[in-house]
JSON list of C-alpha atoms in Angstrom, two decimals:
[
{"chain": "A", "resi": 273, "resn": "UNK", "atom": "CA", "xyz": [-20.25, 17.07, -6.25]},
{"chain": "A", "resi": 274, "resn": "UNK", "atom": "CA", "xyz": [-16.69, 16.67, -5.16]},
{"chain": "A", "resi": 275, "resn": "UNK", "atom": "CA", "xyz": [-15.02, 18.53, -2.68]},
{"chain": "A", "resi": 276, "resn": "UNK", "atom": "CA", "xyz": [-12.11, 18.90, -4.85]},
{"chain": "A", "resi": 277, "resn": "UNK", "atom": "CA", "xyz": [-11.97, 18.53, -8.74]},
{"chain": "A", "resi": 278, "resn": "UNK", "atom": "CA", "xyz": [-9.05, 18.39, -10.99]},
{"chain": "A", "resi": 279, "resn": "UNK", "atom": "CA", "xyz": [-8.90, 18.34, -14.55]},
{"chain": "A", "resi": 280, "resn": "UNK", "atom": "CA", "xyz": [-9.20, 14.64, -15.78]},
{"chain": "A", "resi": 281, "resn": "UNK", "atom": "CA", "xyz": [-6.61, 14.27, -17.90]},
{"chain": "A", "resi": 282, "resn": "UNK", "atom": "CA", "xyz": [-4.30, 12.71, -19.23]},
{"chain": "A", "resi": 283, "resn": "UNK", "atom": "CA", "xyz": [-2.19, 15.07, -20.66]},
{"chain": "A", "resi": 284, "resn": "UNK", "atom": "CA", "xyz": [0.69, 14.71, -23.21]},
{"chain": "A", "resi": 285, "resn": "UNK", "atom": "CA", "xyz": [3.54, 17.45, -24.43]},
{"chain": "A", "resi": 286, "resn": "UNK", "atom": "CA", "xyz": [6.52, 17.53, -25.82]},
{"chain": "A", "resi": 287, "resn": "UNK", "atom": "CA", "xyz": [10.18, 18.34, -23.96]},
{"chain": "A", "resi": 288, "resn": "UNK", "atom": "CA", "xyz": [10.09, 21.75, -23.51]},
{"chain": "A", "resi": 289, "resn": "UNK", "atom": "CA", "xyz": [6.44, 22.63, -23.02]},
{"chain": "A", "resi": 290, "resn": "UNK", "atom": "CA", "xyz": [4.75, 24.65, -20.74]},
{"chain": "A", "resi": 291, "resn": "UNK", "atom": "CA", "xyz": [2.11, 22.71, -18.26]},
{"chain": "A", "resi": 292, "resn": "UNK", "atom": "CA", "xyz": [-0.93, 24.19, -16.24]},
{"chain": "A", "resi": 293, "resn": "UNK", "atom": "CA", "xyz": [-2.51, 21.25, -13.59]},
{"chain": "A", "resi": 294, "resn": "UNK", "atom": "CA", "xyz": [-5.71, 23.05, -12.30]},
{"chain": "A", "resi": 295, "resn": "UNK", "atom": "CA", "xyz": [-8.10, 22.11, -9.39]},
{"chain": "A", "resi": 296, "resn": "UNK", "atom": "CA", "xyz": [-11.06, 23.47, -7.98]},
{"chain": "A", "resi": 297, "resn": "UNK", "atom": "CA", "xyz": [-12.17, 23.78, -4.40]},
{"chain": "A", "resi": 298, "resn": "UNK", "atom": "CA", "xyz": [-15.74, 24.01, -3.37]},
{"chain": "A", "resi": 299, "resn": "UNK", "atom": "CA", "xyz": [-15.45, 24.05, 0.40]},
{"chain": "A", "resi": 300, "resn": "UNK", "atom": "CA", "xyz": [-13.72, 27.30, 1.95]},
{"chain": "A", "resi": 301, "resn": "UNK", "atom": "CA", "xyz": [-12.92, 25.83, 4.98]},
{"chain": "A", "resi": 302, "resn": "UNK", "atom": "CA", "xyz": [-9.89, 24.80, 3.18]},
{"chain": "A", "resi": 303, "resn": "UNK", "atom": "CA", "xyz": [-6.89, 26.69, 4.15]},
{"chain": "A", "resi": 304, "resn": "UNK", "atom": "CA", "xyz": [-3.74, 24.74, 2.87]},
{"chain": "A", "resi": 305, "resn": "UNK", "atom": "CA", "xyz": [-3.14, 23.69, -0.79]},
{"chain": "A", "resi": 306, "resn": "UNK", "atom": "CA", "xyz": [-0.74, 21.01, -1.81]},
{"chain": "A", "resi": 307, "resn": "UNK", "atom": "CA", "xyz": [0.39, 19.55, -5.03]},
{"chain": "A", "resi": 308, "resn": "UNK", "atom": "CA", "xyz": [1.60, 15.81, -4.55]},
{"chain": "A", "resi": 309, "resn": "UNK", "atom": "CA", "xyz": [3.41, 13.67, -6.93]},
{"chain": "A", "resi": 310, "resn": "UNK", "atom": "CA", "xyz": [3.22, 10.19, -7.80]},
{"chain": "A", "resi": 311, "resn": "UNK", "atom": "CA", "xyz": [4.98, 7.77, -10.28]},
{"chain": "A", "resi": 312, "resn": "UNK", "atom": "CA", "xyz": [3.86, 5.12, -11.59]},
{"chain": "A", "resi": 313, "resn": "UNK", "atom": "CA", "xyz": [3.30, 2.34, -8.51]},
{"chain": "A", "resi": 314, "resn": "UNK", "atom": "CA", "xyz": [5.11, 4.60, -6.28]},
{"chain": "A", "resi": 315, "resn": "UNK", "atom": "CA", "xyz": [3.53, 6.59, -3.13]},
{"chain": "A", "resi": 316, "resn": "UNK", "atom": "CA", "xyz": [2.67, 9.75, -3.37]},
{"chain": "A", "resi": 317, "resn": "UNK", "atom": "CA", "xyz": [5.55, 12.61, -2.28]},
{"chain": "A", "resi": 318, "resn": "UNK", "atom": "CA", "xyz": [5.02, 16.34, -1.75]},
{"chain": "A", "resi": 319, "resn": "UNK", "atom": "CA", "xyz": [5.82, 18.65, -4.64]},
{"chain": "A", "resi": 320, "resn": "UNK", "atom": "CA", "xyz": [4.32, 21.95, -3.43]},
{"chain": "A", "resi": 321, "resn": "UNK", "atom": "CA", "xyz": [2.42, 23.93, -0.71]},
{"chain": "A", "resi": 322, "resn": "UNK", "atom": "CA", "xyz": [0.86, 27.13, -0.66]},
{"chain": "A", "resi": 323, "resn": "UNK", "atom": "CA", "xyz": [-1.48, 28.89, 1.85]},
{"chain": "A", "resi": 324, "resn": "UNK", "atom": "CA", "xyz": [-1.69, 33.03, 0.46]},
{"chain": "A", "resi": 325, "resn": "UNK", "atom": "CA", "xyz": [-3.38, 33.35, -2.32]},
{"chain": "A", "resi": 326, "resn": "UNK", "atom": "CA", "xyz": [-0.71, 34.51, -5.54]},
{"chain": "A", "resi": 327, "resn": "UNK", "atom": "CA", "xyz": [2.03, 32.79, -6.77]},
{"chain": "A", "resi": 328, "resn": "UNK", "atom": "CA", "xyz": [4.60, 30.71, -5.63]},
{"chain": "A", "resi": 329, "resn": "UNK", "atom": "CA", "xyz": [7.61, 29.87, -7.26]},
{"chain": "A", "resi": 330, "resn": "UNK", "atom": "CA", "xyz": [10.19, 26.48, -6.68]},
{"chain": "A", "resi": 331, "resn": "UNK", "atom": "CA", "xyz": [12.47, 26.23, -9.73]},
{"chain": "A", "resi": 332, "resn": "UNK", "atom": "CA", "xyz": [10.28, 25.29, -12.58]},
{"chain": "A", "resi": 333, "resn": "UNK", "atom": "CA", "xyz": [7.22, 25.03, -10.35]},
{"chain": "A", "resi": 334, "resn": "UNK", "atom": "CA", "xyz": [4.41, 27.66, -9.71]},
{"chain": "A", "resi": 335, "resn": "UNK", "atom": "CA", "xyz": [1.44, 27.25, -7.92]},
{"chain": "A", "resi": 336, "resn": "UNK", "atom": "CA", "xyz": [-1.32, 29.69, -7.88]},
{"chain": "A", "resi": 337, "resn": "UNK", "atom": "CA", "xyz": [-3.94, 30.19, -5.36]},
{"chain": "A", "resi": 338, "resn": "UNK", "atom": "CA", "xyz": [-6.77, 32.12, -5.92]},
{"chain": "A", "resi": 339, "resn": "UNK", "atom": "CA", "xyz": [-9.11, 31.63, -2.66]},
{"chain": "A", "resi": 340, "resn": "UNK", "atom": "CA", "xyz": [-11.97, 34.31, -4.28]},
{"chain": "A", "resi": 341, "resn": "UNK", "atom": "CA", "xyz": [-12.28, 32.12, -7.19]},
{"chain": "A", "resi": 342, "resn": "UNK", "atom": "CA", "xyz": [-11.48, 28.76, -4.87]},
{"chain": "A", "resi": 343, "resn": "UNK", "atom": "CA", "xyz": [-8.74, 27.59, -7.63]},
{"chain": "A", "resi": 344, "resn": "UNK", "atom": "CA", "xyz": [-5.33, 26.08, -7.61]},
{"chain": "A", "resi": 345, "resn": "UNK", "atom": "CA", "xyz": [-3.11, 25.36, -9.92]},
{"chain": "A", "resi": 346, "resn": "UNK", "atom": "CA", "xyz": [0.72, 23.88, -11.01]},
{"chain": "A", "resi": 347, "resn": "UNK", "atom": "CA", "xyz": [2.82, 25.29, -13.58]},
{"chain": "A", "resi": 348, "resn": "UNK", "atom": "CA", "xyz": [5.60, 23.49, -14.68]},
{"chain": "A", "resi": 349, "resn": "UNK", "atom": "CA", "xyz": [7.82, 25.33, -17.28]},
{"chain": "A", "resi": 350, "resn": "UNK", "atom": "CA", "xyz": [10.33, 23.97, -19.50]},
{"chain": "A", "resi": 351, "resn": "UNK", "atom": "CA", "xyz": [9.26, 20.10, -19.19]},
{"chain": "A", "resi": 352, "resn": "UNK", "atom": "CA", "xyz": [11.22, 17.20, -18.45]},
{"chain": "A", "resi": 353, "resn": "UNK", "atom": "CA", "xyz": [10.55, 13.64, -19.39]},
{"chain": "A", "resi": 354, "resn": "UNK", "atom": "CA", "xyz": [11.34, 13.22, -15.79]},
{"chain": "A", "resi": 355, "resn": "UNK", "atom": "CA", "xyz": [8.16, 15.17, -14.87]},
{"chain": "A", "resi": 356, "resn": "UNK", "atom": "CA", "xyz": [6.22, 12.21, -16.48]},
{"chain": "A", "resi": 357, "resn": "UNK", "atom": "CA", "xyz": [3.71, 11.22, -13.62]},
{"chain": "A", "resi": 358, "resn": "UNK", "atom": "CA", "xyz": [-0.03, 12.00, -11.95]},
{"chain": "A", "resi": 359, "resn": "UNK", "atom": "CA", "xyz": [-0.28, 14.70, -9.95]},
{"chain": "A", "resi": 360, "resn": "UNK", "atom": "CA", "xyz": [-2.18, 15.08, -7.23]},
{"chain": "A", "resi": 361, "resn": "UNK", "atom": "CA", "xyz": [-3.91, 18.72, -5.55]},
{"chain": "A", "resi": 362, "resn": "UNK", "atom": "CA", "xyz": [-4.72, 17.97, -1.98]},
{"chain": "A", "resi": 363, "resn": "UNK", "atom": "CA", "xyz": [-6.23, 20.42, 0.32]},
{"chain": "A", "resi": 364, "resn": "UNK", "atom": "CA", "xyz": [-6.17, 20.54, 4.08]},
{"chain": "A", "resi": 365, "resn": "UNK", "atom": "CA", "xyz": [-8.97, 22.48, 6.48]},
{"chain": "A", "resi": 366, "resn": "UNK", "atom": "CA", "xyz": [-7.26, 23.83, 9.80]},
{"chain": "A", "resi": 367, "resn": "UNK", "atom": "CA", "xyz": [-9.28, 21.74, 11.84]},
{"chain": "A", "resi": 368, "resn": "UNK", "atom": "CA", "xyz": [-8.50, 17.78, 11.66]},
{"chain": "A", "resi": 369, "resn": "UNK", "atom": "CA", "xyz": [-5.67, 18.53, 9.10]},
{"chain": "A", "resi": 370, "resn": "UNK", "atom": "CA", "xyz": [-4.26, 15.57, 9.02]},
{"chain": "A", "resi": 371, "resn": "UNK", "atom": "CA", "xyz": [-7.89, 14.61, 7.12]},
{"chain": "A", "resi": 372, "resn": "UNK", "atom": "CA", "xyz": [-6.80, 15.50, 4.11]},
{"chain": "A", "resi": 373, "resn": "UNK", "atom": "CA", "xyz": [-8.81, 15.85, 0.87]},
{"chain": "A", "resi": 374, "resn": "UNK", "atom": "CA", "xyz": [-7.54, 14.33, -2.60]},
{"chain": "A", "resi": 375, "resn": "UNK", "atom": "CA", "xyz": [-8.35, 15.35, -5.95]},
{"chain": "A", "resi": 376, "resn": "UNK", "atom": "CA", "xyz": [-8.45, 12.54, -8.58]},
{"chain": "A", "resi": 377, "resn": "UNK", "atom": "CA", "xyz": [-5.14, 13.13, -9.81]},
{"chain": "A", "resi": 378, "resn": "UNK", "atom": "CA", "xyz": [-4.23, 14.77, -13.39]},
{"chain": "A", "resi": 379, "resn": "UNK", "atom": "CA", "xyz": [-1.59, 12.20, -15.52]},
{"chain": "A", "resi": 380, "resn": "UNK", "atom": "CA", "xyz": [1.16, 13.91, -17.38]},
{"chain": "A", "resi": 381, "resn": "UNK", "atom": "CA", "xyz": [3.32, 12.57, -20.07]},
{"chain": "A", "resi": 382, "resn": "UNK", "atom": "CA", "xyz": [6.13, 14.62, -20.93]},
{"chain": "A", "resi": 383, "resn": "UNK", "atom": "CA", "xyz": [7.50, 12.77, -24.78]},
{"chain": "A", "resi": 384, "resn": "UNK", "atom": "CA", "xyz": [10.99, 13.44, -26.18]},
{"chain": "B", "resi": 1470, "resn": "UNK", "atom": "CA", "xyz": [17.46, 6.42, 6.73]},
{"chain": "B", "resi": 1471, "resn": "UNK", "atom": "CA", "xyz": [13.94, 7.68, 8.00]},
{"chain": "B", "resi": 1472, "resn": "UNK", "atom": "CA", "xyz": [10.53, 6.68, 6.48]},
{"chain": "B", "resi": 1473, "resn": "UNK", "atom": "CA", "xyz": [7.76, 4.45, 5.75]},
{"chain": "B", "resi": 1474, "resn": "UNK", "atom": "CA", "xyz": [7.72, 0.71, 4.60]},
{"chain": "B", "resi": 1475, "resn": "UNK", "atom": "CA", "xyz": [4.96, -1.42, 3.55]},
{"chain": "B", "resi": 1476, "resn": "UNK", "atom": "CA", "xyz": [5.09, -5.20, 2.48]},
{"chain": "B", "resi": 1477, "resn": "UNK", "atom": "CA", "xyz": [4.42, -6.90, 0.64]},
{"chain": "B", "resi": 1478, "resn": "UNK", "atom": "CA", "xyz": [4.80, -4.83, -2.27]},
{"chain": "B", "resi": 1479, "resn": "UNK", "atom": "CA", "xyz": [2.30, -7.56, -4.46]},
{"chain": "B", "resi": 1480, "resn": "UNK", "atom": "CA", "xyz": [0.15, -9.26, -2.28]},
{"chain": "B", "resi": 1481, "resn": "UNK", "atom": "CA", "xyz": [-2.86, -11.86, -3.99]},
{"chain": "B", "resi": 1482, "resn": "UNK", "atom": "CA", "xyz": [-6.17, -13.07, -2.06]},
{"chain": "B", "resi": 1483, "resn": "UNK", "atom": "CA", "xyz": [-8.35, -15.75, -2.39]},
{"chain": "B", "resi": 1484, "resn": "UNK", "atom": "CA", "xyz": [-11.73, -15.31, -2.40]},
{"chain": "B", "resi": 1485, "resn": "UNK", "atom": "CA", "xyz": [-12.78, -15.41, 1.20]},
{"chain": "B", "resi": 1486, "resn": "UNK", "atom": "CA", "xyz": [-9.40, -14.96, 2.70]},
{"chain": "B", "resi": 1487, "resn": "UNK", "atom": "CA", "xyz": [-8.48, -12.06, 4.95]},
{"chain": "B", "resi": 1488, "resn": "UNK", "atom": "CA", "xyz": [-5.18, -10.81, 4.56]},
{"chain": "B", "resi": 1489, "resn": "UNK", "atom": "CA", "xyz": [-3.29, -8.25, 6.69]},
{"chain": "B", "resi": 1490, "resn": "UNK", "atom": "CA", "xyz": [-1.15, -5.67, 4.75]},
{"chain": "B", "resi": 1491, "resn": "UNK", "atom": "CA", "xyz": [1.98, -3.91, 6.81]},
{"chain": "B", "resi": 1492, "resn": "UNK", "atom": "CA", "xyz": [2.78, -0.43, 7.44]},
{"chain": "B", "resi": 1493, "resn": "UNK", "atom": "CA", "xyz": [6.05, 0.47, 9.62]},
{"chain": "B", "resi": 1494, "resn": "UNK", "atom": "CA", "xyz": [7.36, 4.04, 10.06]},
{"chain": "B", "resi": 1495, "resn": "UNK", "atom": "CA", "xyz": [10.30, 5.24, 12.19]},
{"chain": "B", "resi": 1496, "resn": "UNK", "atom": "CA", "xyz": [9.66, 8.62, 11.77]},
{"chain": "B", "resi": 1497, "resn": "UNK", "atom": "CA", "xyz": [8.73, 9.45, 15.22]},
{"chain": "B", "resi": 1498, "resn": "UNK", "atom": "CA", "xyz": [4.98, 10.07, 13.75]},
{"chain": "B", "resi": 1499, "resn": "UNK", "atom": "CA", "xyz": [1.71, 10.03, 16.33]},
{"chain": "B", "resi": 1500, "resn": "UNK", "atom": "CA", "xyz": [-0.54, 10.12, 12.92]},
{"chain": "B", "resi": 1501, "resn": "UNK", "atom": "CA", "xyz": [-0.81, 7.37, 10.84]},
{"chain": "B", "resi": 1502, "resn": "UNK", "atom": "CA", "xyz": [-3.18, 6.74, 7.68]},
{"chain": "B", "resi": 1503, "resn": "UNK", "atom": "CA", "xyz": [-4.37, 4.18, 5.74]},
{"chain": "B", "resi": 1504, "resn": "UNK", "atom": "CA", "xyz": [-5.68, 5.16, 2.08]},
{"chain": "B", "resi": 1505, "resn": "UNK", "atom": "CA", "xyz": [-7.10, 2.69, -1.31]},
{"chain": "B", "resi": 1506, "resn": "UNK", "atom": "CA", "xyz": [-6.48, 3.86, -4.67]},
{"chain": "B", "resi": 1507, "resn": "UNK", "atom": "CA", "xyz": [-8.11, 2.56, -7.50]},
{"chain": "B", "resi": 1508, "resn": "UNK", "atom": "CA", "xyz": [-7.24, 3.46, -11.33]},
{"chain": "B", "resi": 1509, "resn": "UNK", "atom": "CA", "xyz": [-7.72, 7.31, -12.37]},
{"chain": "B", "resi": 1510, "resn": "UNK", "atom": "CA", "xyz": [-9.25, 8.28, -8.82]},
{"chain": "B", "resi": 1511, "resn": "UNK", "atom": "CA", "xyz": [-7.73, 10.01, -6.07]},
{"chain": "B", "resi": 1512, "resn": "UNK", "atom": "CA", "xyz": [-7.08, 8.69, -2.42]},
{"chain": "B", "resi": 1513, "resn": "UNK", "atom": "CA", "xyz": [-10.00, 7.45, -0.47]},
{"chain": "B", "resi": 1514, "resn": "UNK", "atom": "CA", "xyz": [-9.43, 7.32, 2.95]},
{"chain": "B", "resi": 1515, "resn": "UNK", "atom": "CA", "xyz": [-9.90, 3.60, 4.69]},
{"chain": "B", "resi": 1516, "resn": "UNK", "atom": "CA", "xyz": [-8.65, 4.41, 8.83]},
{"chain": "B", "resi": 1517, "resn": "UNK", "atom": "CA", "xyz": [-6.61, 6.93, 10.43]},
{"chain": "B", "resi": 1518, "resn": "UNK", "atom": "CA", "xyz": [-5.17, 6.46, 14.04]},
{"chain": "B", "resi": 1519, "resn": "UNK", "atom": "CA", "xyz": [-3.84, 10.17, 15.44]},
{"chain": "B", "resi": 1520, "resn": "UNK", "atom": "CA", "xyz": [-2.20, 8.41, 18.37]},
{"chain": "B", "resi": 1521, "resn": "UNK", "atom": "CA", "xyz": [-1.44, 4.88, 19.65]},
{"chain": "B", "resi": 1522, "resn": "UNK", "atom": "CA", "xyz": [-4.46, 2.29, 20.74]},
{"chain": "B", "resi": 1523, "resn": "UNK", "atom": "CA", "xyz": [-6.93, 4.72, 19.39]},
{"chain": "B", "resi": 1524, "resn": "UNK", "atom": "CA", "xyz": [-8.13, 4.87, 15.46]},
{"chain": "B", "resi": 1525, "resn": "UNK", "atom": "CA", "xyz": [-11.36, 6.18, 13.62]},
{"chain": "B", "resi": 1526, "resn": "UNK", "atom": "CA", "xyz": [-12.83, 5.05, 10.73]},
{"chain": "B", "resi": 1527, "resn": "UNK", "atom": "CA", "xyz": [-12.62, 6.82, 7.14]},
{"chain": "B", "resi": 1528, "resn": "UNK", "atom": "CA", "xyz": [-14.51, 7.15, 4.07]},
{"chain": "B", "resi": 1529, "resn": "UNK", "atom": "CA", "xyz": [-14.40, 3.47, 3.12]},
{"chain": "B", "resi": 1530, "resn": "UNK", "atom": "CA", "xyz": [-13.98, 1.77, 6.21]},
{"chain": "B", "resi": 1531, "resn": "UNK", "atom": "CA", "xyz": [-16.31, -1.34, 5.80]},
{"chain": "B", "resi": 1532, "resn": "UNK", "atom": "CA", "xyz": [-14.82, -4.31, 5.07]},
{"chain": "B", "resi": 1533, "resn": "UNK", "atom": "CA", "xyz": [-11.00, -3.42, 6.36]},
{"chain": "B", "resi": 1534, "resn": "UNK", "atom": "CA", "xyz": [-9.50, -3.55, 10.28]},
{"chain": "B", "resi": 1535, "resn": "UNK", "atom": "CA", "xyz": [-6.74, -1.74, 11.54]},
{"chain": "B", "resi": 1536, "resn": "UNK", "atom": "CA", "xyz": [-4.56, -2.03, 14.96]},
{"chain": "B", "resi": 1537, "resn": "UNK", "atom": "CA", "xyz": [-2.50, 0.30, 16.52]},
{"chain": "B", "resi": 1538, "resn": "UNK", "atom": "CA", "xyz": [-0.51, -1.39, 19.26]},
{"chain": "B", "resi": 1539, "resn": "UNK", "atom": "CA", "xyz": [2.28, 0.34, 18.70]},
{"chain": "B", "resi": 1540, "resn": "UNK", "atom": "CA", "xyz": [3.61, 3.86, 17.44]},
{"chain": "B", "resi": 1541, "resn": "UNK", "atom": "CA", "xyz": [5.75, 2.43, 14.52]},
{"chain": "B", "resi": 1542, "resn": "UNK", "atom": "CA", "xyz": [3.46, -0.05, 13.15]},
{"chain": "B", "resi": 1543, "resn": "UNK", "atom": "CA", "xyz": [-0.46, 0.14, 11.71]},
{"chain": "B", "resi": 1544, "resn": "UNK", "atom": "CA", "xyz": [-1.50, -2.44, 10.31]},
{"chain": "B", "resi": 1545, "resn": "UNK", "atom": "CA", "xyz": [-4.73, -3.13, 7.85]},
{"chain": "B", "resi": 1546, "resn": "UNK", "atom": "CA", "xyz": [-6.45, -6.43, 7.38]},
{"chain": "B", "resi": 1547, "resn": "UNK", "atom": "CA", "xyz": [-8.61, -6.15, 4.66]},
{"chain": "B", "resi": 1548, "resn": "UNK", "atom": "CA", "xyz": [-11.07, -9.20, 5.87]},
{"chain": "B", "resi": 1549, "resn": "UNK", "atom": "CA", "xyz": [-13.07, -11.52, 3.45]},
{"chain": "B", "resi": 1550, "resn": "UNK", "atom": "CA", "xyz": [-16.57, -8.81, 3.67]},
{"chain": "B", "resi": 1551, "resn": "UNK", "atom": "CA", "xyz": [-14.70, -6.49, 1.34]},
{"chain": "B", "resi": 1552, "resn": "UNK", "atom": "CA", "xyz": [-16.57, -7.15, -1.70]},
{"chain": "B", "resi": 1553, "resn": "UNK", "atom": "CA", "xyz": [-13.93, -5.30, -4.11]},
{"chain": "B", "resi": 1554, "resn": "UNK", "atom": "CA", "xyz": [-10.74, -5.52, -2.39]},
{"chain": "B", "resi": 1555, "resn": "UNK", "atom": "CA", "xyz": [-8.36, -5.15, -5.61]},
{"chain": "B", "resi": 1556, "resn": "UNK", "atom": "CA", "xyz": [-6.41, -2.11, -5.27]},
{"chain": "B", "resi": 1557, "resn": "UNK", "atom": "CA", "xyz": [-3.43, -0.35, -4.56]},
{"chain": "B", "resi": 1558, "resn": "UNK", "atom": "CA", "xyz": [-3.41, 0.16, -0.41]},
{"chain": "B", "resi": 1559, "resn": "UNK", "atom": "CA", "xyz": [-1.16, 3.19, 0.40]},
{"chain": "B", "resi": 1560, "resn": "UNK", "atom": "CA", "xyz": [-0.12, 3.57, 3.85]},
{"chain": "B", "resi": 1561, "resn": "UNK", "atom": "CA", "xyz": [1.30, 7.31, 5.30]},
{"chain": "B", "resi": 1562, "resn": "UNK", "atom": "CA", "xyz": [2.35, 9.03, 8.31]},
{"chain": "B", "resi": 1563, "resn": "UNK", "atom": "CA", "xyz": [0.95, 12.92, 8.73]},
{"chain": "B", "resi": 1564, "resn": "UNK", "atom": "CA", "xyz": [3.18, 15.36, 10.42]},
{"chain": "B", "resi": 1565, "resn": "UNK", "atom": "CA", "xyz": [2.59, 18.89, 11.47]},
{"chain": "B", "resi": 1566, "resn": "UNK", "atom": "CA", "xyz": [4.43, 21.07, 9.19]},
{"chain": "B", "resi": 1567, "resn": "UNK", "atom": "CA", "xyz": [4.52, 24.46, 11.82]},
{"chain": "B", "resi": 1568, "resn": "UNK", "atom": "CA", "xyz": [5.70, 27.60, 10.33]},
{"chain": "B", "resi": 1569, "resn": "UNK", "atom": "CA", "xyz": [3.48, 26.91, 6.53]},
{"chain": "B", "resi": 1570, "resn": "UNK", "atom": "CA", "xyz": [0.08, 28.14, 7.54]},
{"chain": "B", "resi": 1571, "resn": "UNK", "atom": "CA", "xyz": [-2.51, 27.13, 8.93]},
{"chain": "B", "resi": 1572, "resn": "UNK", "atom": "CA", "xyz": [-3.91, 23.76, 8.65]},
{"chain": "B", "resi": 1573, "resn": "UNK", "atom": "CA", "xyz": [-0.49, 22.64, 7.52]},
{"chain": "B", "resi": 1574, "resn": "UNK", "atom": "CA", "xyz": [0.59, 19.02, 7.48]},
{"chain": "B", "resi": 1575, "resn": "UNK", "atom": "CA", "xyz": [2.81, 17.12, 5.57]},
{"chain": "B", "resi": 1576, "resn": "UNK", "atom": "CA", "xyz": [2.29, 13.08, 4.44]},
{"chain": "B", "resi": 1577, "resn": "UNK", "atom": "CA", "xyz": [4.74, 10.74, 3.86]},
{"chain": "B", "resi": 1578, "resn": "UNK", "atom": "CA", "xyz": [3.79, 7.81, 1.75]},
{"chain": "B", "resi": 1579, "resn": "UNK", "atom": "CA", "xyz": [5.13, 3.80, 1.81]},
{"chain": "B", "resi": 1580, "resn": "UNK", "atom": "CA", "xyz": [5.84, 2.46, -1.94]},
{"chain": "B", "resi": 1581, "resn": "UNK", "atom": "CA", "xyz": [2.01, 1.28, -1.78]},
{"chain": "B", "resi": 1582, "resn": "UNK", "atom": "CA", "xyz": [1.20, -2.58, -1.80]},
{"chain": "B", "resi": 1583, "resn": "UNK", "atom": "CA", "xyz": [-0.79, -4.11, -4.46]},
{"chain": "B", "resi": 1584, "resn": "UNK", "atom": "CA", "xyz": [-3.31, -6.32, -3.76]},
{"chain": "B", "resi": 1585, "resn": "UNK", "atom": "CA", "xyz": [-5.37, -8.92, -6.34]},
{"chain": "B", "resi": 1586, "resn": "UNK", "atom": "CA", "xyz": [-8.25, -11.11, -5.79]},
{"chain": "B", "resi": 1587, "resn": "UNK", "atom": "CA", "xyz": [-7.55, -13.93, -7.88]}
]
């Protein structure tokens, strides 16, 4: 089993739509919660962190933490076509955190 | 302007050719990773240095070499016993990120460099 499981994917919508991205964690050594996002043959850049458990808000971006039920996840309201690419939960433990652990990566497809 | 370059950005191998991929940061970064990325899978992790002329071995490790002579640069030859060596090599430098929690870091990624056995 992986440490860190996102839903496969891919996902389409429409403009406008509302998005959940969700992950699971199974190890709860992990302390730090990240949402990364990559386009298409680009690296990977940081979209979101989140360490207490309950919501955090950035614009159109929430993400959730719920460490009793070792779950993250990315809201993304009102959708752009610009929000069009994989995203990526990555999880840290305090010790060695630069080791970071990826999930597989969900792909999103925002259509006009 | 700070931040991470790799090159090539498309990079093709013979069959029992080793080829060395560059990574180059100038963001004043003691952590440097190397990470392979295959279609609809995450990041595995190839080698990691945390500081110069020292590096560890990752997740995937066999069949690639790395060097850290210097703080900017980290290199990764990716020698002719890597059996399955066409993928998309991203290259990052990790920094602390103090003040977010515990355990926080914070990655920044090169464009990625594409390699092909052909």
């Amino acid at each position: 089993q992986k440490e860190v499981e996102q839903d496969p994917g891919p996902l389409s919508v429409p403009e406008g739509a509302i998005v959940s991205l969700n992950c699971t964690y199974s190890n709860s050594a992990f302390q730090y919660f990240m949402w990364y996002r990559q386009y298409s043959r680009k690296g990977p850049e940081l979209l979101m962190y989140t360490y207490s458990s309950g919501n955090k808000e950035d614009g159109r971006f929430t993400a959730q933490l719920n460490r009793a039920s070792q779950y993250i996840s990315l809201l993304i309201r009102d959708s752009k076509l610009s929000d069009s690419a994989t995203y990526l939960c990555v999880v840290n433990q305090v010790t060695n955190a630069g080791k970071s652990t990826f999930g597989d990566g969900t792909t999103l497809t925002v259509k006009p | 302007d700070g931040g991470i370059t790799q090159s090539p950005k498309y990079l093709f191998r013979k069959e029992g050719q080793n080829v060395t991929l560059s990574c180059e940061q100038n963001l004043n970064h003691d952590a440097m990773y190397w990470y392979r990325q295959d279609p609809g899978q995450g990041l595995r992790l190839i080698y990691y240095s945390q500081i110069v002329n020292d590096f560890q071995k990752g997740d995937i490790a066999e069949g690639y070499s790395v060097s850290r002579e210097k703080k900017e640069s980290f290199p990764l030859t990716v020698t002719s016993a890597q059996k399955n060596p066409t993928a998309f090599y991203l290259c990052a430098s990790i920094s602390r990120a103090p003040g977010r929690g515990p355990g926080s870091t914070e990655a920044f990624f090169g464009q990625g460099t594409r390699l092909t056995v052909v």
